[in-house]
Amino acid sequence: MTETKPGRRRPPKFELVGGNVCLDFINTLDNRPSAKPKELLTSYYELARFGEDTGILTAEQLDYFFERVHLMPDEAAEAMRRAINLREALYAIFSAVMNQKTAPQLAMDRLNANIHDAALHSRLAQREGRCEWRFEDLKSSLPAMLWPIARAAADLLGSSDLALVRACSSPTCQWLFLDSSKNHHRRWCSMQQCGNRAKARTFYAKKKTAQRFSISD
Ligand SMILES: [Zn+2]
């Protein structure tokens, strides 16, 4: 008897506010500047969920990985090590660029190794009058879902959009995003999260000042 897999789509787990998959990937270490950063990629299952949320993996590919991952614990652990190494290399490179510094060579070497790996498995395909990179063997190995992330990072780092990469103004957040707003004055990763919290802080600070003045008057 064959078991039919429902074509389910899980509810999104990751907040995708980066405007580019490689920036969303960097943001999977939450509260990075704080004393206790929160790791959102705690296992290969979470990494694959990130793949589904961002559209790197289809629901069917995710099911395939979910079935295989517990059979291949060593490969899953190695894929996670590579994922975290890539993520931290990307963070080092993008934060160096934002601060007009030279990125650490080790980070560049790690990204280049991933780009090389991605290039071996991608080809340029035509679609609706233009060309795009396609990865056709994303199910071939557990780290395969890192290829599109490395590719996206390479494209962004080599494009004029690089000047639009910003860090959220909240000192405890600093998630990265691509500021594609009209005037390029976006300050927050998301208005719902950090923007509203900052607004509330300003509101209470003003209220407290107003109270102080009313007492002394
Ligand atoms: Zn933020």
PDB file of C-alpha atoms and ligand atoms in Angstrom:
ATOM      1  CA  MET A   1       0.000   0.000   0.000  1.00  0.00           C
ATOM      2  CA  THR A   2       1.433   3.349  -0.952  1.00  0.00           C
ATOM      3  CA  GLU A   3       1.042   6.261   1.335  1.00  0.00           C
ATOM      4  CA  THR A   4      -0.240   9.406  -0.338  1.00  0.00           C
ATOM      5  CA  LYS A   5       1.407  12.574   0.751  1.00  0.00           C
ATOM      6  CA  PRO A   6      -0.984  15.463   0.973  1.00  0.00           C
ATOM      7  CA  GLY A   7       0.217  18.499  -0.982  1.00  0.00           C
ATOM      8  CA  ARG A   8       0.255  20.467   2.216  1.00  0.00           C
ATOM      9  CA  ARG A   9       1.727  23.896   2.588  1.00  0.00           C
ATOM     10  CA  ARG A  10       2.854  24.535   6.151  1.00  0.00           C
ATOM     11  CA  PRO A  11       2.127  27.912   7.695  1.00  0.00           C
ATOM     12  CA  PRO A  12       5.110  30.264   7.249  1.00  0.00           C
ATOM     13  CA  LYS A  13       7.587  30.072  10.085  1.00  0.00           C
ATOM     14  CA  PHE A  14      10.124  32.743   9.162  1.00  0.00           C
ATOM     15  CA  GLU A  15       9.602  36.485   8.954  1.00  0.00           C
ATOM     16  CA  LEU A  16      10.834  37.389   5.506  1.00  0.00           C
ATOM     17  CA  VAL A  17      11.419  41.129   5.510  1.00  0.00           C
ATOM     18  CA  GLY A  18      14.879  41.222   3.886  1.00  0.00           C
ATOM     19  CA  GLY A  19      13.708  41.624   0.299  1.00  0.00           C
ATOM     20  CA  ASN A  20      16.384  39.132  -0.769  1.00  0.00           C
ATOM     21  CA  VAL A  21      16.752  35.504   0.240  1.00  0.00           C
ATOM     22  CA  CYS A  22      20.393  35.917   1.295  1.00  0.00           C
ATOM     23  CA  LEU A  23      19.471  38.755   3.695  1.00  0.00           C
ATOM     24  CA  ASP A  24      16.564  36.719   5.107  1.00  0.00           C
ATOM     25  CA  PHE A  25      19.051  33.905   5.592  1.00  0.00           C
ATOM     26  CA  ILE A  26      21.402  36.184   7.567  1.00  0.00           C
ATOM     27  CA  ASN A  27      18.399  37.169   9.714  1.00  0.00           C
ATOM     28  CA  THR A  28      17.925  33.584  10.892  1.00  0.00           C
ATOM     29  CA  LEU A  29      20.181  34.465  13.818  1.00  0.00           C
ATOM     30  CA  ASP A  30      17.749  36.677  15.705  1.00  0.00           C
ATOM     31  CA  ASN A  31      18.730  39.399  18.198  1.00  0.00           C
ATOM     32  CA  ARG A  32      22.266  39.171  16.804  1.00  0.00           C
ATOM     33  CA  PRO A  33      23.674  42.247  18.645  1.00  0.00           C
ATOM     34  CA  SER A  34      22.286  41.147  22.021  1.00  0.00           C
ATOM     35  CA  ALA A  35      24.080  39.064  24.661  1.00  0.00           C
ATOM     36  CA  LYS A  36      21.770  36.169  23.803  1.00  0.00           C
ATOM     37  CA  PRO A  37      21.256  35.823  20.053  1.00  0.00           C
ATOM     38  CA  LYS A  38      18.461  33.418  19.170  1.00  0.00           C
ATOM     39  CA  GLU A  39      19.271  30.653  16.688  1.00  0.00           C
ATOM     40  CA  LEU A  40      16.288  30.050  14.397  1.00  0.00           C
ATOM     41  CA  LEU A  41      18.001  27.274  12.430  1.00  0.00           C
ATOM     42  CA  THR A  42      18.174  24.705  15.190  1.00  0.00           C
ATOM     43  CA  SER A  43      18.114  21.666  12.904  1.00  0.00           C
ATOM     44  CA  TYR A  44      17.975  20.661   9.260  1.00  0.00           C
ATOM     45  CA  TYR A  45      14.178  20.609   9.571  1.00  0.00           C
ATOM     46  CA  GLU A  46      14.233  24.356  10.285  1.00  0.00           C
ATOM     47  CA  LEU A  47      16.652  24.963   7.427  1.00  0.00           C
ATOM     48  CA  ALA A  48      14.321  23.097   5.064  1.00  0.00           C
ATOM     49  CA  ARG A  49      11.342  25.084   6.406  1.00  0.00           C
ATOM     50  CA  PHE A  50      13.287  28.248   5.597  1.00  0.00           C
ATOM     51  CA  GLY A  51      13.738  26.798   2.101  1.00  0.00           C
ATOM     52  CA  GLU A  52      10.004  26.306   1.744  1.00  0.00           C
ATOM     53  CA  ASP A  53       9.060  29.715   3.161  1.00  0.00           C
ATOM     54  CA  THR A  54      11.422  31.479   0.765  1.00  0.00           C
ATOM     55  CA  GLY A  55      10.333  29.413  -2.244  1.00  0.00           C
ATOM     56  CA  ILE A  56      13.723  27.714  -2.687  1.00  0.00           C
ATOM     57  CA  LEU A  57      12.050  24.351  -2.082  1.00  0.00           C
ATOM     58  CA  THR A  58       8.609  23.271  -3.179  1.00  0.00           C
ATOM     59  CA  ALA A  59       6.324  21.586  -0.623  1.00  0.00           C
ATOM     60  CA  GLU A  60       7.039  18.318  -2.402  1.00  0.00           C
ATOM     61  CA  GLN A  61      10.831  18.788  -2.161  1.00  0.00           C
ATOM     62  CA  LEU A  62      10.466  19.620   1.517  1.00  0.00           C
ATOM     63  CA  ASP A  63       8.513  16.395   2.115  1.00  0.00           C
ATOM     64  CA  TYR A  64      11.301  14.518   0.340  1.00  0.00           C
ATOM     65  CA  PHE A  65      13.946  16.037   2.628  1.00  0.00           C
ATOM     66  CA  PHE A  66      11.828  15.473   5.729  1.00  0.00           C
ATOM     67  CA  GLU A  67      11.631  11.789   4.838  1.00  0.00           C
ATOM     68  CA  ARG A  68      15.363  11.497   4.211  1.00  0.00           C
ATOM     69  CA  VAL A  69      16.892  13.644   6.897  1.00  0.00           C
ATOM     70  CA  HIS A  70      16.448  11.222   9.799  1.00  0.00           C
ATOM     71  CA  LEU A  71      18.008   8.449   7.679  1.00  0.00           C
ATOM     72  CA  MET A  72      21.119  10.570   7.066  1.00  0.00           C
ATOM     73  CA  PRO A  73      22.002  12.228  10.388  1.00  0.00           C
ATOM     74  CA  ASP A  74      25.675  12.718   9.439  1.00  0.00           C
ATOM     75  CA  GLU A  75      24.839  14.411   6.150  1.00  0.00           C
ATOM     76  CA  ALA A  76      22.223  16.553   7.922  1.00  0.00           C
ATOM     77  CA  ALA A  77      24.789  17.649  10.541  1.00  0.00           C
ATOM     78  CA  GLU A  78      27.297  18.469   7.783  1.00  0.00           C
ATOM     79  CA  ALA A  79      24.637  20.419   5.849  1.00  0.00           C
ATOM     80  CA  MET A  80      23.865  22.429   8.997  1.00  0.00           C
ATOM     81  CA  ARG A  81      27.554  23.166   9.576  1.00  0.00           C
ATOM     82  CA  ARG A  82      27.858  24.423   6.005  1.00  0.00           C
ATOM     83  CA  ALA A  83      24.650  26.455   6.325  1.00  0.00           C
ATOM     84  CA  ILE A  84      25.790  28.239   9.481  1.00  0.00           C
ATOM     85  CA  ASN A  85      29.279  28.829   8.029  1.00  0.00           C
ATOM     86  CA  LEU A  86      27.726  30.330   4.897  1.00  0.00           C
ATOM     87  CA  ARG A  87      25.337  32.477   6.922  1.00  0.00           C
ATOM     88  CA  GLU A  88      28.087  33.863   9.144  1.00  0.00           C
ATOM     89  CA  ALA A  89      30.331  34.492   6.115  1.00  0.00           C
ATOM     90  CA  LEU A  90      27.471  36.426   4.492  1.00  0.00           C
ATOM     91  CA  TYR A  91      26.915  38.450   7.645  1.00  0.00           C
ATOM     92  CA  ALA A  92      30.642  39.310   7.851  1.00  0.00           C
ATOM     93  CA  ILE A  93      30.704  40.357   4.180  1.00  0.00           C
ATOM     94  CA  PHE A  94      27.506  42.435   4.189  1.00  0.00           C
ATOM     95  CA  SER A  95      28.321  44.170   7.463  1.00  0.00           C
ATOM     96  CA  ALA A  96      31.828  44.982   6.159  1.00  0.00           C
ATOM     97  CA  VAL A  97      30.304  46.440   2.986  1.00  0.00           C
ATOM     98  CA  MET A  98      27.801  48.534   4.987  1.00  0.00           C
ATOM     99  CA  ASN A  99      30.639  49.873   7.135  1.00  0.00           C
ATOM    100  CA  GLN A 100      32.842  50.489   4.084  1.00  0.00           C
ATOM    101  CA  LYS A 101      35.408  47.998   5.283  1.00  0.00           C
ATOM    102  CA  THR A 102      37.156  45.098   3.602  1.00  0.00           C
ATOM    103  CA  ALA A 103      35.424  41.793   4.276  1.00  0.00           C
ATOM    104  CA  PRO A 104      37.477  39.082   6.025  1.00  0.00           C
ATOM    105  CA  GLN A 105      39.236  36.841   3.503  1.00  0.00           C
ATOM    106  CA  LEU A 106      37.973  33.671   5.203  1.00  0.00           C
ATOM    107  CA  ALA A 107      34.373  34.853   4.710  1.00  0.00           C
ATOM    108  CA  MET A 108      35.046  35.632   1.023  1.00  0.00           C
ATOM    109  CA  ASP A 109      36.678  32.214   0.553  1.00  0.00           C
ATOM    110  CA  ARG A 110      33.682  30.473   2.141  1.00  0.00           C
ATOM    111  CA  LEU A 111      31.198  32.358  -0.009  1.00  0.00           C
ATOM    112  CA  ASN A 112      33.275  31.683  -3.127  1.00  0.00           C
ATOM    113  CA  ALA A 113      33.345  27.946  -2.346  1.00  0.00           C
ATOM    114  CA  ASN A 114      29.534  27.989  -2.091  1.00  0.00           C
ATOM    115  CA  ILE A 115      29.183  30.027  -5.304  1.00  0.00           C
ATOM    116  CA  HIS A 116      31.448  27.533  -7.057  1.00  0.00           C
ATOM    117  CA  ASP A 117      29.321  24.646  -5.790  1.00  0.00           C
ATOM    118  CA  ALA A 118      26.150  26.464  -6.903  1.00  0.00           C
ATOM    119  CA  ALA A 119      27.603  27.127 -10.362  1.00  0.00           C
ATOM    120  CA  LEU A 120      28.279  23.407 -10.872  1.00  0.00           C
ATOM    121  CA  HIS A 121      24.570  22.709 -10.419  1.00  0.00           C
ATOM    122  CA  SER A 122      22.962  25.665 -12.178  1.00  0.00           C
ATOM    123  CA  ARG A 123      22.274  26.624 -15.718  1.00  0.00           C
ATOM    124  CA  LEU A 124      20.860  29.649 -17.441  1.00  0.00           C
ATOM    125  CA  ALA A 125      17.376  28.971 -18.777  1.00  0.00           C
ATOM    126  CA  GLN A 126      15.030  31.126 -20.840  1.00  0.00           C
ATOM    127  CA  ARG A 127      11.732  32.207 -19.421  1.00  0.00           C
ATOM    128  CA  GLU A 128       9.258  34.761 -20.712  1.00  0.00           C
ATOM    129  CA  GLY A 129      11.747  36.627 -22.847  1.00  0.00           C
ATOM    130  CA  ARG A 130      14.511  36.717 -20.274  1.00  0.00           C
ATOM    131  CA  CYS A 131      17.018  34.365 -18.706  1.00  0.00           C
ATOM    132  CA  GLU A 132      17.252  33.098 -15.150  1.00  0.00           C
ATOM    133  CA  TRP A 133      19.414  30.713 -13.155  1.00  0.00           C
ATOM    134  CA  ARG A 134      17.835  27.324 -12.540  1.00  0.00           C
ATOM    135  CA  PHE A 135      18.842  24.631 -10.118  1.00  0.00           C
ATOM    136  CA  GLU A 136      17.427  21.386 -11.334  1.00  0.00           C
ATOM    137  CA  ASP A 137      18.860  18.923  -8.853  1.00  0.00           C
ATOM    138  CA  LEU A 138      17.862  20.560  -5.585  1.00  0.00           C
ATOM    139  CA  LYS A 139      16.887  17.158  -4.226  1.00  0.00           C
ATOM    140  CA  SER A 140      20.304  15.628  -4.938  1.00  0.00           C
ATOM    141  CA  SER A 141      21.842  16.370  -1.536  1.00  0.00           C
ATOM    142  CA  LEU A 142      20.926  17.991   1.758  1.00  0.00           C
ATOM    143  CA  PRO A 143      23.141  21.093   1.333  1.00  0.00           C
ATOM    144  CA  ALA A 144      21.696  21.703  -2.161  1.00  0.00           C
ATOM    145  CA  MET A 145      19.240  24.275  -0.843  1.00  0.00           C
ATOM    146  CA  LEU A 146      22.208  26.521  -0.017  1.00  0.00           C
ATOM    147  CA  TRP A 147      23.002  26.963  -3.731  1.00  0.00           C
ATOM    148  CA  PRO A 148      20.258  29.508  -4.513  1.00  0.00           C
ATOM    149  CA  ILE A 149      21.210  31.459  -1.371  1.00  0.00           C
ATOM    150  CA  ALA A 150      24.883  31.662  -2.427  1.00  0.00           C
ATOM    151  CA  ARG A 151      23.815  32.600  -5.937  1.00  0.00           C
ATOM    152  CA  ALA A 152      21.489  35.365  -4.647  1.00  0.00           C
ATOM    153  CA  ALA A 153      24.308  36.735  -2.472  1.00  0.00           C
ATOM    154  CA  ALA A 154      26.725  36.762  -5.429  1.00  0.00           C
ATOM    155  CA  ASP A 155      24.169  38.596  -7.574  1.00  0.00           C
ATOM    156  CA  LEU A 156      23.393  41.164  -4.868  1.00  0.00           C
ATOM    157  CA  LEU A 157      27.060  41.795  -4.004  1.00  0.00           C
ATOM    158  CA  GLY A 158      27.790  42.441  -7.661  1.00  0.00           C
ATOM    159  CA  SER A 159      24.806  44.716  -8.279  1.00  0.00           C
ATOM    160  CA  SER A 160      24.070  48.410  -7.688  1.00  0.00           C
ATOM    161  CA  ASP A 161      21.357  47.300  -5.204  1.00  0.00           C
ATOM    162  CA  LEU A 162      24.175  46.578  -2.751  1.00  0.00           C
ATOM    163  CA  ALA A 163      24.083  50.278  -1.770  1.00  0.00           C
ATOM    164  CA  LEU A 164      20.476  49.715  -0.601  1.00  0.00           C
ATOM    165  CA  VAL A 165      21.322  47.061   2.007  1.00  0.00           C
ATOM    166  CA  ARG A 166      20.602  48.430   5.487  1.00  0.00           C
ATOM    167  CA  ALA A 167      20.479  47.176   9.059  1.00  0.00           C
ATOM    168  CA  CYS A 168      17.342  47.742  11.136  1.00  0.00           C
ATOM    169  CA  SER A 169      17.731  50.796  13.381  1.00  0.00           C
ATOM    170  CA  SER A 170      16.654  48.881  16.478  1.00  0.00           C
ATOM    171  CA  PRO A 171      19.874  48.288  18.459  1.00  0.00           C
ATOM    172  CA  THR A 172      18.715  44.833  19.559  1.00  0.00           C
ATOM    173  CA  CYS A 173      17.557  43.744  16.109  1.00  0.00           C
ATOM    174  CA  GLN A 174      19.756  44.955  13.259  1.00  0.00           C
ATOM    175  CA  TRP A 175      18.175  42.576  10.779  1.00  0.00           C
ATOM    176  CA  LEU A 176      19.357  43.278   7.264  1.00  0.00           C
ATOM    177  CA  PHE A 177      17.031  44.343   4.470  1.00  0.00           C
ATOM    178  CA  LEU A 178      17.066  45.788   0.999  1.00  0.00           C
ATOM    179  CA  ASP A 179      15.660  49.299   1.167  1.00  0.00           C
ATOM    180  CA  SER A 180      13.529  49.453  -1.950  1.00  0.00           C
ATOM    181  CA  SER A 181      11.311  52.228  -0.534  1.00  0.00           C
ATOM    182  CA  LYS A 182      10.754  55.252  -2.783  1.00  0.00           C
ATOM    183  CA  ASN A 183      13.007  57.657  -0.890  1.00  0.00           C
ATOM    184  CA  HIS A 184      15.363  55.009   0.501  1.00  0.00           C
ATOM    185  CA  HIS A 185      14.684  56.149   4.059  1.00  0.00           C
ATOM    186  CA  ARG A 186      13.439  52.860   5.465  1.00  0.00           C
ATOM    187  CA  ARG A 187      14.753  52.422   9.022  1.00  0.00           C
ATOM    188  CA  TRP A 188      13.059  49.307  10.337  1.00  0.00           C
ATOM    189  CA  CYS A 189      13.112  45.663   9.332  1.00  0.00           C
ATOM    190  CA  SER A 190       9.350  45.786   9.744  1.00  0.00           C
ATOM    191  CA  MET A 191       7.031  48.516  10.936  1.00  0.00           C
ATOM    192  CA  GLN A 192       4.945  45.902  12.805  1.00  0.00           C
ATOM    193  CA  GLN A 193       7.932  44.713  14.820  1.00  0.00           C
ATOM    194  CA  CYS A 194      10.695  47.247  15.412  1.00  0.00           C
ATOM    195  CA  GLY A 195       9.019  50.338  13.946  1.00  0.00           C
ATOM    196  CA  ASN A 196       6.012  50.164  16.258  1.00  0.00           C
ATOM    197  CA  ARG A 197       8.145  49.295  19.290  1.00  0.00           C
ATOM    198  CA  ALA A 198      10.331  52.363  18.645  1.00  0.00           C
ATOM    199  CA  LYS A 199       7.246  54.524  18.149  1.00  0.00           C
ATOM    200  CA  ALA A 200       5.806  53.260  21.448  1.00  0.00           C
ATOM    201  CA  ARG A 201       9.110  54.006  23.222  1.00  0.00           C
ATOM    202  CA  THR A 202       9.129  57.573  21.847  1.00  0.00           C
ATOM    203  CA  PHE A 203       5.486  57.978  22.877  1.00  0.00           C
ATOM    204  CA  TYR A 204       6.149  56.854  26.481  1.00  0.00           C
ATOM    205  CA  ALA A 205       9.352  58.933  26.699  1.00  0.00           C
ATOM    206  CA  LYS A 206       7.394  62.015  25.601  1.00  0.00           C
ATOM    207  CA  LYS A 207       4.593  61.197  28.040  1.00  0.00           C
ATOM    208  CA  LYS A 208       7.103  60.825  30.909  1.00  0.00           C
ATOM    209  CA  THR A 209       8.751  64.152  30.015  1.00  0.00           C
ATOM    210  CA  ALA A 210       5.316  65.771  29.854  1.00  0.00           C
ATOM    211  CA  GLN A 211       4.500  64.308  33.302  1.00  0.00           C
ATOM    212  CA  ARG A 212       7.777  65.604  34.748  1.00  0.00           C
ATOM    213  CA  PHE A 213       7.027  69.071  33.476  1.00  0.00           C
ATOM    214  CA  SER A 214       3.473  68.986  34.800  1.00  0.00           C
ATOM    215  CA  ILE A 215       4.813  68.037  38.282  1.00  0.00           C
ATOM    216  CA  SER A 216       7.419  70.785  38.357  1.00  0.00           C
ATOM    217  CA  ASP A 217       5.021  73.410  36.987  1.00  0.00           C
TER     218      ASP A 217
HETATM  219 ZN    ZN B   1      14.204  45.219  13.354  1.00  0.00          ZN
END
